[in-house]
Coordinates of C-alpha atoms in Angstrom, one line a residue:
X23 CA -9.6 4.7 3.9
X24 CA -10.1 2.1 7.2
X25 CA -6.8 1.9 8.5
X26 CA -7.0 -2.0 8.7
X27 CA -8.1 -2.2 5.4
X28 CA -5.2 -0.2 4.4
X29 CA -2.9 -2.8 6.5
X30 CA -4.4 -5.7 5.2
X31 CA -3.8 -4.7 1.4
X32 CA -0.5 -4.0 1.8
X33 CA -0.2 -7.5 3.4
X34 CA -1.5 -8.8 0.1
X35 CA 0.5 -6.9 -1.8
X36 CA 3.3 -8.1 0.1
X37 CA 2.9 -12.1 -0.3
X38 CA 2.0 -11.5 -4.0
X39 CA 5.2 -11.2 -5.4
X40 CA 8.5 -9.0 -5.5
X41 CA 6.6 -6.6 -8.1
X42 CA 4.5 -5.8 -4.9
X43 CA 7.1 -3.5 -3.3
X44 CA 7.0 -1.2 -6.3
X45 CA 3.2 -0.9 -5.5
X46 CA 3.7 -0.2 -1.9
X47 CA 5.8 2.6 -3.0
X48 CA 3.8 4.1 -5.3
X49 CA 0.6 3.1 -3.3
X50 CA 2.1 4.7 0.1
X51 CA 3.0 7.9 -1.6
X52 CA -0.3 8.5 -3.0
X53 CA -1.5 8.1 0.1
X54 CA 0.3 10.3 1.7
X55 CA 0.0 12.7 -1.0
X56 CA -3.6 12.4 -0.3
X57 CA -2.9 13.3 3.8
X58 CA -1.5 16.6 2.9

């Protein structure tokens, strides 16, 4: 995935609401699952 794409959902994530940082969490270590 674009690496500014990847910044800019997390952004929207971020402004959505509080729920958003459970995402992040679960979003980031999928991604980083995905890395190794």
């Amino acid at each position: 995935m674009n690496v500014v794409l990847l910044g800019f959902y997390y952004i929207m994530l971020f402004y959505k609401s509080r729920y958003s940082e459970l995402v992040l969490v679960f979003h980031m270590k999928k991604f980083l699952k995905s890395l190794v």
